[in-house]
Short mmCIF file of C-alpha atoms and ligand atoms in Angstrom, two decimals:
data_model
loop_
_atom_site.label_atom_id
_atom_site.label_comp_id
_atom_site.label_asym_id
_atom_site.label_seq_id
_atom_site.Cartn_x
_atom_site.Cartn_y
_atom_site.Cartn_z
CA MET A 1249 15.56 0.18 14.28
CA THR A 1250 17.04 -2.94 16.15
CA SER A 1251 14.71 -4.75 18.58
CA THR A 1252 17.01 -3.63 21.56
CA ALA A 1253 16.60 0.06 20.50
CA THR A 1254 12.76 -0.46 20.13
CA ALA A 1255 12.51 -2.13 23.49
CA SER A 1256 14.67 0.63 25.08
CA LEU A 1257 12.32 3.42 23.57
CA ALA A 1258 9.22 1.55 25.01
CA THR A 1259 10.79 1.85 28.54
CA ASP A 1260 12.56 5.28 28.26
CA LEU A 1261 9.93 7.95 27.52
CA GLY A 1262 12.50 10.83 27.35
CA ALA A 1263 14.45 8.92 24.75
CA TYR A 1264 11.20 8.24 22.82
CA ARG A 1265 10.49 11.74 22.67
CA THR A 1266 13.89 12.88 21.48
CA SER A 1267 14.10 10.25 18.91
CA LEU A 1268 10.52 10.87 17.68
CA ARG A 1269 11.13 14.54 17.50
CA ALA A 1270 14.31 14.15 15.46
CA TYR A 1271 12.50 11.91 13.16
CA LEU A 1272 9.40 14.28 12.65
CA ASN A 1273 11.63 17.26 12.05
CA ASN A 1274 14.29 15.40 9.80
CA GLY A 1275 14.14 16.17 6.02
CA ASP A 1276 10.99 16.73 3.97
CA ALA A 1277 9.58 13.18 4.02
CA LEU A 1278 6.57 14.34 6.15
CA ASP A 1279 6.02 17.63 4.40
CA ARG A 1280 3.08 16.25 2.46
CA TRP A 1281 1.15 16.34 5.62
CA ARG A 1282 2.41 19.63 7.17
CA GLY A 1283 -0.24 22.59 6.94
CA LYS A 1284 -2.52 20.87 4.45
CA HIS A 1285 -6.02 21.81 3.79
CA HIS A 1286 -8.56 19.34 2.66
CA GLY A 1287 -11.62 19.95 0.66
CA SER A 1288 -13.76 17.04 2.35
CA THR A 1289 -13.78 14.86 5.32
CA GLU A 1290 -13.06 11.80 3.09
CA ASP A 1291 -10.00 13.34 1.62
CA ARG A 1292 -8.71 14.34 5.01
CA ILE A 1293 -9.18 11.04 6.47
CA ALA A 1294 -7.54 9.23 3.53
CA GLU A 1295 -4.60 11.44 3.90
CA HIS A 1296 -4.25 11.08 7.64
CA ALA A 1297 -4.52 7.28 7.26
CA ALA A 1298 -1.65 7.47 4.90
CA LEU A 1299 0.17 9.54 7.64
CA MET A 1300 -0.66 6.50 10.06
CA ALA A 1301 0.74 4.06 7.51
CA HIS A 1302 4.01 6.11 7.29
CA LEU A 1303 4.31 6.30 11.01
CA TYR A 1304 3.42 2.58 11.58
CA GLN A 1305 6.11 1.63 8.80
CA ASP A 1306 8.76 3.47 10.85
CA GLY A 1307 7.28 2.23 14.04
CA TRP A 1308 6.48 5.50 15.68
CA ASN A 1309 2.74 5.06 16.29
CA ARG A 1310 3.23 1.59 17.70
CA TYR A 1311 4.50 2.87 21.06
CA GLY A 1312 1.77 2.66 23.83
CA TRP A 1313 0.23 -0.33 22.35
CA PRO A 1314 0.85 -3.88 23.51
CA ALA A 1315 2.95 -6.24 21.21
CA GLU A 1316 0.04 -8.69 21.15
CA ALA A 1317 -1.96 -6.03 19.28
CA GLY A 1318 0.80 -4.82 16.98
CA GLY A 1319 2.40 -2.39 19.21
CA HIS A 1320 5.97 -1.81 20.50
CA GLY A 1321 5.06 -1.72 24.11
CA GLY A 1322 4.95 1.43 26.46
CA ASP A 1323 1.91 3.11 27.75
CA GLU A 1324 -0.51 6.00 27.37
CA ARG A 1325 2.33 8.41 27.91
CA HIS A 1326 3.92 7.40 24.74
CA ARG A 1327 0.79 7.91 22.69
CA GLY A 1328 0.47 11.43 24.66
CA VAL A 1329 4.11 12.22 23.54
CA LEU A 1330 3.19 11.06 19.88
CA TYR A 1331 0.18 13.63 19.75
CA ASP A 1332 2.18 16.44 21.27
CA GLU A 1333 5.15 16.03 18.96
CA LEU A 1334 3.08 15.66 15.80
CA SER A 1335 1.50 18.89 16.70
CA ALA A 1336 4.66 20.61 17.66
CA ALA A 1337 6.04 19.61 14.08
CA GLY A 1338 3.14 21.22 12.33
CA LEU A 1339 1.55 17.74 11.66
CA PRO A 1340 -1.96 16.70 12.18
CA VAL A 1341 -3.11 14.15 14.79
CA PRO A 1342 -4.49 11.78 12.34
CA ASP A 1343 -8.35 11.54 12.57
CA PRO A 1344 -8.55 7.87 12.92
CA GLN A 1345 -6.27 8.09 16.07
CA LEU A 1346 -9.17 9.96 17.68
CA MET A 1347 -11.50 7.02 17.75
CA LEU A 1348 -8.51 4.79 18.37
CA GLU A 1349 -8.09 6.43 21.65
CA THR A 1350 -11.73 6.06 22.45
CA LEU A 1351 -12.19 2.37 21.42
CA GLY A 1352 -8.73 0.86 21.36
CA PRO A 1353 -8.03 0.59 25.09
CA ALA A 1354 -11.46 -1.19 25.73
CA VAL A 1355 -10.85 -3.65 22.93
CA VAL A 1356 -7.32 -4.37 24.18
CA ARG A 1357 -8.58 -4.90 27.73
CA PHE A 1358 -11.90 -6.73 27.13
CA ALA A 1359 -11.48 -8.39 23.76
CA PRO A 1360 -7.73 -9.16 23.35
CA ASP A 1361 -8.38 -11.76 20.46
CA LEU A 1362 -10.12 -8.96 18.35
CA ALA A 1363 -7.33 -6.49 19.31
CA ALA A 1364 -4.78 -8.87 17.86
CA ARG A 1365 -6.70 -9.44 14.79
CA TYR A 1366 -7.66 -5.88 13.94
CA LEU A 1367 -5.68 -3.22 15.80
CA PRO A 1368 -2.52 -3.81 13.80
CA GLU A 1369 -4.31 -2.79 10.45
CA TYR A 1370 -5.80 0.04 12.48
CA LEU A 1371 -2.47 1.36 13.52
CA ARG A 1372 -1.17 1.16 9.98
CA GLY A 1373 -4.11 3.18 8.67
CA ALA A 1374 -5.60 0.35 6.64
CA ASN A 1375 -9.04 0.55 8.30
CA TRP A 1376 -10.54 2.34 11.36
CA TRP A 1377 -13.60 2.02 13.57
CA GLY A 1378 -16.56 4.19 14.44
CA GLN A 1379 -18.30 4.29 17.76
CA GLY A 1380 -22.01 3.30 17.70
CA PHE A 1381 -23.26 4.30 21.15
CA SER A 1382 -25.78 7.22 20.62
CA GLU A 1383 -29.20 6.77 19.14
CA PRO A 1384 -32.10 9.22 18.09
CA GLU A 1385 -33.62 8.37 21.62
CA ALA A 1386 -30.54 7.68 23.54
CA GLY A 1387 -27.64 10.10 23.94
CA SER A 1388 -27.33 11.54 27.40
CA ASP A 1389 -29.59 8.84 28.47
CA LEU A 1390 -27.50 6.15 26.98
CA ALA A 1391 -28.91 3.31 29.08
CA GLY A 1392 -32.26 3.80 27.31
CA LEU A 1393 -30.72 2.67 23.99
CA ARG A 1394 -32.78 0.22 21.78
CA CYS A 1395 -30.56 -1.04 19.00
CA ARG A 1396 -31.28 -4.82 19.63
CA ALA A 1397 -28.93 -7.99 19.30
CA ARG A 1398 -30.51 -11.43 19.76
CA ARG A 1399 -28.54 -14.52 20.03
CA GLU A 1400 -28.97 -17.23 17.52
CA GLY A 1401 -26.47 -20.11 18.01
CA GLU A 1402 -22.99 -18.80 17.42
CA HIS A 1403 -24.20 -15.47 16.04
CA TYR A 1404 -26.03 -12.31 17.13
CA VAL A 1405 -28.53 -10.65 14.96
CA LEU A 1406 -28.67 -6.83 15.02
CA SER A 1407 -31.46 -4.48 14.26
CA GLY A 1408 -31.81 -0.92 15.07
CA GLN A 1409 -30.22 2.52 14.41
CA LYS A 1410 -27.09 4.43 15.67
CA LEU A 1411 -26.80 8.33 15.27
CA TRP A 1412 -24.01 10.81 15.27
CA THR A 1413 -21.22 8.10 14.43
CA SER A 1414 -18.03 10.09 13.99
CA HIS A 1415 -16.01 8.98 10.81
CA GLY A 1416 -19.11 6.56 10.34
CA ALA A 1417 -18.98 7.13 6.46
CA THR A 1418 -15.64 5.83 6.14
CA ALA A 1419 -15.14 3.26 9.05
CA SER A 1420 -14.63 -0.26 8.30
CA ARG A 1421 -16.12 -1.42 11.67
CA PHE A 1422 -18.38 -0.11 14.35
CA VAL A 1423 -17.99 -0.81 18.00
CA CYS A 1424 -21.58 -0.71 19.03
CA LEU A 1425 -23.43 -0.74 22.37
CA VAL A 1426 -26.57 -2.83 21.94
CA ARG A 1427 -29.33 -4.35 23.97
CA THR A 1428 -29.14 -8.16 24.63
CA GLY A 1429 -31.45 -8.14 27.51
CA THR A 1430 -35.06 -7.26 27.90
CA PRO A 1431 -36.42 -3.81 26.63
CA GLU A 1432 -36.67 -2.51 30.15
CA SER A 1433 -33.35 -3.88 31.41
CA ARG A 1434 -31.68 -0.48 31.08
CA HIS A 1435 -27.85 -0.63 31.64
CA ARG A 1436 -27.94 -4.08 33.01
CA GLY A 1437 -29.10 -5.51 29.63
CA LEU A 1438 -26.39 -4.01 27.27
CA SER A 1439 -23.44 -5.67 25.51
CA MET A 1440 -20.61 -4.41 23.23
CA ILE A 1441 -20.01 -5.88 19.77
CA MET A 1442 -17.88 -5.09 16.86
CA VAL A 1443 -19.72 -5.04 13.55
CA ASP A 1444 -18.35 -4.90 9.98
CA ALA A 1445 -19.45 -1.89 8.03
CA ALA A 1446 -19.52 -4.19 4.88
CA ALA A 1447 -21.80 -6.76 6.58
CA PRO A 1448 -25.18 -7.43 4.63
CA GLY A 1449 -27.76 -5.22 6.25
CA VAL A 1450 -25.57 -2.47 7.33
CA SER A 1451 -26.40 0.86 5.69
CA VAL A 1452 -24.76 4.17 6.38
CA ARG A 1453 -26.09 7.63 5.65
CA PRO A 1454 -23.47 10.34 6.11
CA ILE A 1455 -24.50 13.70 7.96
CA ALA A 1456 -23.19 16.90 6.70
CA LEU A 1457 -22.34 19.46 9.44
CA ALA A 1458 -23.04 23.21 9.11
CA SER A 1459 -19.53 23.57 7.65
CA GLY A 1460 -20.53 21.25 4.77
CA TYR A 1461 -18.09 18.38 6.01
CA ARG A 1462 -19.58 15.03 6.37
CA GLU A 1463 -17.97 14.16 9.61
CA LEU A 1464 -20.83 11.98 11.12
CA ALA A 1465 -23.29 9.34 10.00
CA GLU A 1466 -26.42 7.59 10.82
CA VAL A 1467 -25.97 3.89 10.73
CA PHE A 1468 -28.79 1.16 10.22
CA PHE A 1469 -28.66 -2.29 11.10
CA ASP A 1470 -31.24 -4.53 9.21
CA ASP A 1471 -31.00 -8.12 10.69
CA VAL A 1472 -27.13 -8.03 10.45
CA VAL A 1473 -25.54 -11.30 11.39
CA VAL A 1474 -22.51 -10.78 13.56
CA PRO A 1475 -20.41 -13.77 14.96
CA ALA A 1476 -20.61 -14.22 18.63
CA ASP A 1477 -16.82 -13.93 19.09
CA ARG A 1478 -17.12 -10.20 18.16
CA LEU A 1479 -18.36 -9.32 21.57
CA VAL A 1480 -16.16 -6.99 23.59
CA GLY A 1481 -16.46 -8.32 27.01
CA GLU A 1482 -19.38 -10.79 28.01
CA GLU A 1483 -22.81 -10.54 27.12
CA GLY A 1484 -24.43 -8.27 29.71
CA GLN A 1485 -21.21 -6.54 30.55
CA GLY A 1486 -21.57 -3.63 28.05
CA TRP A 1487 -22.20 -0.88 30.55
CA ALA A 1488 -19.11 -1.72 32.50
CA VAL A 1489 -17.05 -1.85 29.23
CA ALA A 1490 -18.69 1.52 28.24
CA MET A 1491 -17.82 3.16 31.57
CA TYR A 1492 -14.28 1.86 31.26
CA LEU A 1493 -14.02 3.15 27.68
CA LEU A 1494 -15.34 6.69 28.54
CA GLN A 1495 -12.28 7.35 30.70
CA TRP A 1496 -10.16 7.35 27.42
CA GLU A 1497 -12.81 8.92 25.42
CA ARG A 1498 -12.64 11.88 27.80
CA ALA A 1499 -9.14 11.94 28.81
CA MET A 1500 -7.14 10.83 25.81
CA TYR A 1501 -9.32 12.98 23.36
CA ALA A 1502 -8.89 16.07 25.66
CA TRP A 1503 -5.03 15.63 25.32
CA GLN A 1504 -5.14 15.02 21.74
CA SER A 1505 -7.33 18.15 21.38
CA ALA A 1506 -5.16 20.30 23.57
CA ALA A 1507 -2.01 19.43 21.46
CA VAL A 1508 -3.86 20.44 18.41
CA ALA A 1509 -5.26 23.71 20.00
CA LEU A 1510 -1.86 24.82 20.83
CA ARG A 1511 -0.64 24.32 17.45
CA ARG A 1512 -3.81 26.15 15.93
CA PHE A 1513 -3.08 28.87 18.45
CA ARG A 1514 0.23 29.49 17.28
CA GLU A 1515 -0.89 29.42 13.68
CA LEU A 1516 -3.61 31.93 14.49
CA LEU A 1517 -1.01 34.29 15.94
CA GLY A 1518 1.22 33.88 12.78
CA GLN A 1519 -1.68 34.56 10.65
CA VAL A 1520 -2.72 37.95 12.45
CA ALA A 1521 0.89 39.14 13.06
CA GLY A 1522 1.41 42.60 11.81
CA LYS A 1523 -2.41 43.15 11.08
CA PRO A 1524 -4.63 45.65 13.11
CA LEU A 1525 -6.44 43.83 15.94
CA PRO A 1526 -9.56 44.58 17.89
CA ASP A 1527 -9.60 46.38 21.20
CA GLY A 1528 -8.77 43.93 24.01
CA ALA A 1529 -7.14 41.50 21.62
CA ALA A 1530 -4.11 41.02 24.02
CA THR A 1531 -6.26 40.23 27.00
CA ARG A 1532 -8.18 37.76 24.75
CA ILE A 1533 -5.04 36.11 23.49
CA GLY A 1534 -3.86 35.73 27.05
CA GLU A 1535 -7.06 34.18 28.47
CA CYS A 1536 -7.29 31.74 25.47
CA TYR A 1537 -3.68 30.61 25.99
CA GLY A 1538 -4.67 30.19 29.89
CA ASP A 1539 -7.62 28.03 28.87
CA ILE A 1540 -5.41 25.78 26.74
CA VAL A 1541 -2.65 25.60 29.36
CA ALA A 1542 -5.22 24.80 31.99
CA LEU A 1543 -6.50 21.90 29.87
CA ARG A 1544 -2.92 20.57 29.32
CA ALA A 1545 -2.05 20.91 33.16
CA ARG A 1546 -5.12 18.85 34.08
CA SER A 1547 -4.90 16.43 31.17
CA VAL A 1548 -1.19 15.38 31.73
CA ARG A 1549 -2.00 14.32 35.08
CA THR A 1550 -5.06 12.28 33.96
CA VAL A 1551 -2.96 10.59 31.17
CA ARG A 1552 -0.28 9.60 33.80
CA ARG A 1553 -2.94 8.18 35.93
CA LEU A 1554 -4.28 6.02 33.16
CA ALA A 1555 -0.73 4.87 32.25
CA ALA A 1556 -0.39 3.88 35.97
CA GLY A 1557 -3.26 1.71 35.69
CA GLU A 1558 -5.53 3.99 37.95
CA THR A 1559 -9.34 4.27 37.64
CA VAL A 1560 -9.84 7.90 36.63
CA GLY A 1561 -13.69 7.18 36.32
CA PRO A 1562 -16.16 10.24 36.69
CA GLU A 1563 -13.14 12.52 37.34
CA ALA A 1564 -12.48 12.58 33.59
CA SER A 1565 -15.44 14.72 33.27
CA VAL A 1566 -13.03 17.60 34.55
CA ASP A 1567 -10.95 17.27 31.40
CA LYS A 1568 -13.97 17.17 29.26
CA VAL A 1569 -15.43 20.41 30.72
CA LEU A 1570 -11.94 22.17 30.47
CA LEU A 1571 -11.74 20.82 26.75
CA ALA A 1572 -15.00 22.40 25.82
CA THR A 1573 -13.80 25.75 27.39
CA ALA A 1574 -10.56 25.66 25.41
CA GLU A 1575 -12.05 24.69 22.27
CA THR A 1576 -14.68 27.37 22.38
CA SER A 1577 -12.31 29.86 23.57
CA LEU A 1578 -9.76 29.26 20.75
CA HIS A 1579 -12.39 29.34 17.98
CA ASP A 1580 -14.17 32.33 19.17
CA LEU A 1581 -10.78 34.10 19.33
CA ALA A 1582 -9.91 33.29 15.77
CA ARG A 1583 -13.42 34.54 14.72
CA ASP A 1584 -12.66 37.79 16.37
CA LEU A 1585 -9.12 38.28 15.46
CA LEU A 1586 -9.65 37.42 11.69
CA GLY A 1587 -12.82 39.66 11.69
CA THR A 1588 -14.34 40.26 8.18
CA ASP A 1589 -11.75 37.63 6.73
CA PHE A 1590 -13.21 35.04 9.01
CA VAL A 1591 -16.59 35.38 7.56
CA LEU A 1592 -15.74 36.27 3.85
CA GLY A 1593 -12.03 35.26 3.36
CA ALA A 1594 -11.58 32.86 0.30
CA GLY A 1595 -8.27 31.38 1.37
CA ALA A 1596 -8.00 27.80 2.71
CA ASP A 1597 -6.59 29.05 5.89
CA THR A 1598 -9.76 31.22 6.85
CA GLY A 1599 -12.01 28.39 5.33
CA ASP A 1600 -10.41 25.83 7.73
CA TRP A 1601 -10.99 28.44 10.69
CA ARG A 1602 -14.57 28.68 9.59
CA ALA A 1603 -15.33 24.88 9.36
CA ASP A 1604 -13.48 24.36 12.78
CA TRP A 1605 -15.54 27.23 14.42
CA TRP A 1606 -18.59 25.39 13.45
CA PHE A 1607 -17.26 22.12 14.69
CA SER A 1608 -16.10 23.79 17.92
CA ARG A 1609 -19.78 24.54 18.74
CA SER A 1610 -20.16 20.67 19.40
CA ALA A 1611 -17.35 20.62 22.01
CA THR A 1612 -20.05 20.89 24.72
CA ILE A 1613 -22.15 18.03 23.31
CA LEU A 1614 -19.81 15.28 21.98
CA GLY A 1615 -18.82 12.67 24.17
CA GLY A 1616 -21.53 13.75 26.75
CA SER A 1617 -22.90 17.28 27.12
CA ALA A 1618 -21.39 19.90 29.31
CA GLU A 1619 -24.56 19.79 31.56
CA VAL A 1620 -24.39 16.08 32.11
CA GLN A 1621 -20.56 16.31 32.76
CA ARG A 1622 -21.31 18.92 35.52
CA THR A 1623 -23.89 16.71 37.12
CA ILE A 1624 -21.56 13.73 37.17
CA LEU A 1625 -18.97 15.98 38.79
CA ALA A 1626 -21.49 17.10 41.33
CA ASP A 1627 -22.96 13.67 42.10
CA HIS A 1628 -19.83 11.40 41.77
CA VAL A 1629 -16.81 13.68 42.51
CA LEU A 1630 -18.01 16.47 44.86
CA GLY A 1631 -20.81 14.41 46.53
CA LEU A 1632 -23.22 17.31 46.48
CA PRO A 1633 -26.88 16.90 47.38
CA LYS A 1634 -28.88 15.63 44.55
CA GLU A 1635 -31.12 18.20 42.81
CA PRO A 1636 -34.79 17.81 43.83
CA ARG A 1637 -36.79 16.12 41.14
CA ALA A 1638 -39.71 18.30 39.52
C1 LIG B 996 -19.56 16.32 16.67
C2 LIG B 996 -20.24 15.05 17.43
C3 LIG B 996 -19.67 13.86 17.28
C4 LIG B 996 -20.30 12.68 17.99
N1 LIG B 996 -19.67 11.46 17.83
C5 LIG B 996 -20.36 10.40 18.24
C6 LIG B 996 -19.83 9.19 18.19
O1 LIG B 996 -18.88 8.85 17.49
N2 LIG B 996 -20.37 8.03 18.55
C7 LIG B 996 -21.58 8.15 19.41
O2 LIG B 996 -22.12 7.12 19.79
N3 LIG B 996 -22.24 9.33 19.73
C8 LIG B 996 -21.51 10.41 19.13
N4 LIG B 996 -21.94 11.83 19.26
C9 LIG B 996 -23.26 11.96 20.13
C10 LIG B 996 -23.25 12.59 21.54
O3 LIG B 996 -22.54 11.56 22.28
C11 LIG B 996 -24.44 12.96 21.90
O4 LIG B 996 -24.97 13.99 21.02
C12 LIG B 996 -24.50 13.50 23.35
O5 LIG B 996 -24.32 12.44 24.25
C13 LIG B 996 -25.80 14.18 23.66
O6 LIG B 996 -26.80 13.34 23.36
P1 LIG B 996 -28.13 13.77 22.55
O7 LIG B 996 -27.62 14.56 21.13
O8 LIG B 996 -29.09 12.72 22.26
O9 LIG B 996 -28.78 15.18 23.44
P2 LIG B 996 -29.83 14.92 24.50
O10 LIG B 996 -29.34 13.78 25.33
O11 LIG B 996 -31.08 14.77 23.97
O12 LIG B 996 -29.62 16.21 25.22
C14 LIG B 996 -30.08 17.45 24.72
C15 LIG B 996 -29.96 18.53 25.78
O13 LIG B 996 -30.36 18.26 26.97
C16 LIG B 996 -29.42 18.26 28.05
N5 LIG B 996 -29.71 17.09 28.95
C17 LIG B 996 -29.99 15.97 28.68
N6 LIG B 996 -30.17 15.10 29.88
C18 LIG B 996 -29.86 16.03 30.84
C19 LIG B 996 -29.69 15.85 32.24
N7 LIG B 996 -29.96 14.76 32.80
N8 LIG B 996 -29.36 16.96 32.99
C20 LIG B 996 -29.24 18.15 32.43
N9 LIG B 996 -29.31 18.34 31.14
C21 LIG B 996 -29.52 17.20 30.26
C22 LIG B 996 -28.22 18.19 27.36
O14 LIG B 996 -27.10 18.58 28.05
C23 LIG B 996 -28.35 18.90 26.18
O15 LIG B 996 -28.08 20.16 26.15
C24 LIG B 996 -21.40 12.92 18.62
C25 LIG B 996 -21.99 14.13 18.88
C26 LIG B 996 -21.49 15.27 18.22
C27 LIG B 996 -22.15 16.56 18.21
#
């Protein structure tokens, strides 16, 4: 593609969508990634990274990211269109793109040098990052985290533990929220820093989910030396960077998940077509479709607001709540329509639905639990009176 054509797709979203759709549906070059089942998380991520390399080589996943970070320009709407069109073409939204949406915008905004150094290789699937926020004693109460980084000259020395790190077993880097202030400094004493998984003193222990897939990991830091230029934002600015980041974590992940949910919904209907269905199936199907469409209707507005540079802030919790509803609804529908096959079916299709059903149980936990999201909405969006403390 000429640089003029690239520049015009970065400014003309409709033309980008049309050209991307033609590319994704033209010939069999992408068939390797269509409707594929993977026996392990590691296989799936490797295959998805290969898809990113393919898209990068032809330029398509570079839209929506700045040129300084390896992108072709454009904004969040381009990325939203990419996820939508991949799903519509029966292709996966590559797993590493999920964490890219969570971590990438904050790195671009608060550490442009790191974005220039590392984002291009992320976009071409050569490596990806994990999010090191949660700890054994700090999930909902993130400001209580203990993983510590002490400054020594031009370096920080990290010690502590992170927990529930998505893609942690295969990530090349971790974007970690760490304590640089005093133990009791809460959110005021936090900083964000990027750590190489291969650095001496980092050890990673994968966590297998109920499905058997090793989606998460525990990460331990034992006096890990990290150059000070790996800070994302200033020392002590970690909480502000994390709040900025959470807007994308909640909003873009919701959009990506909605795109995938719509594809999976269609696939489910194809799978059960012509088979006897339980009583009330038509109503359940309609309700589930409604849940997915409600999520998309909300999410498209949020993505546009992010693209316009607006602060979405706590309102992104609406998207997160709708996402959990849609995910749960879709996978419960699959369980009920597939019936005995869901429990006992030996085929890859039913195996995937089983594994995805287990994962869908975490939709009300990951990225902030449903209870906490509702409290954020009550306190910061609706301005309701605070609950009396016990
Ligand atoms: C699949 C999955 C992927 C994840 N990926 C990542 C990742 O990549 N990086 C990362 O850093 N973390 C990740 N997490 C961790 C996730 O962010 C935390 O699990 C989540 O924030 C909840 O924290 P917790 O598990 O410590 O539960 P807790 O905070 O201990 O909460 C336990 C229960 O108490 C409730 N609760 C807690 N506080 C309140 C309150 N104030 N009001 C009302 N109810 C409350 C919660 O709603 C929940 O039901 C992931 C989690 C899952 C399940």
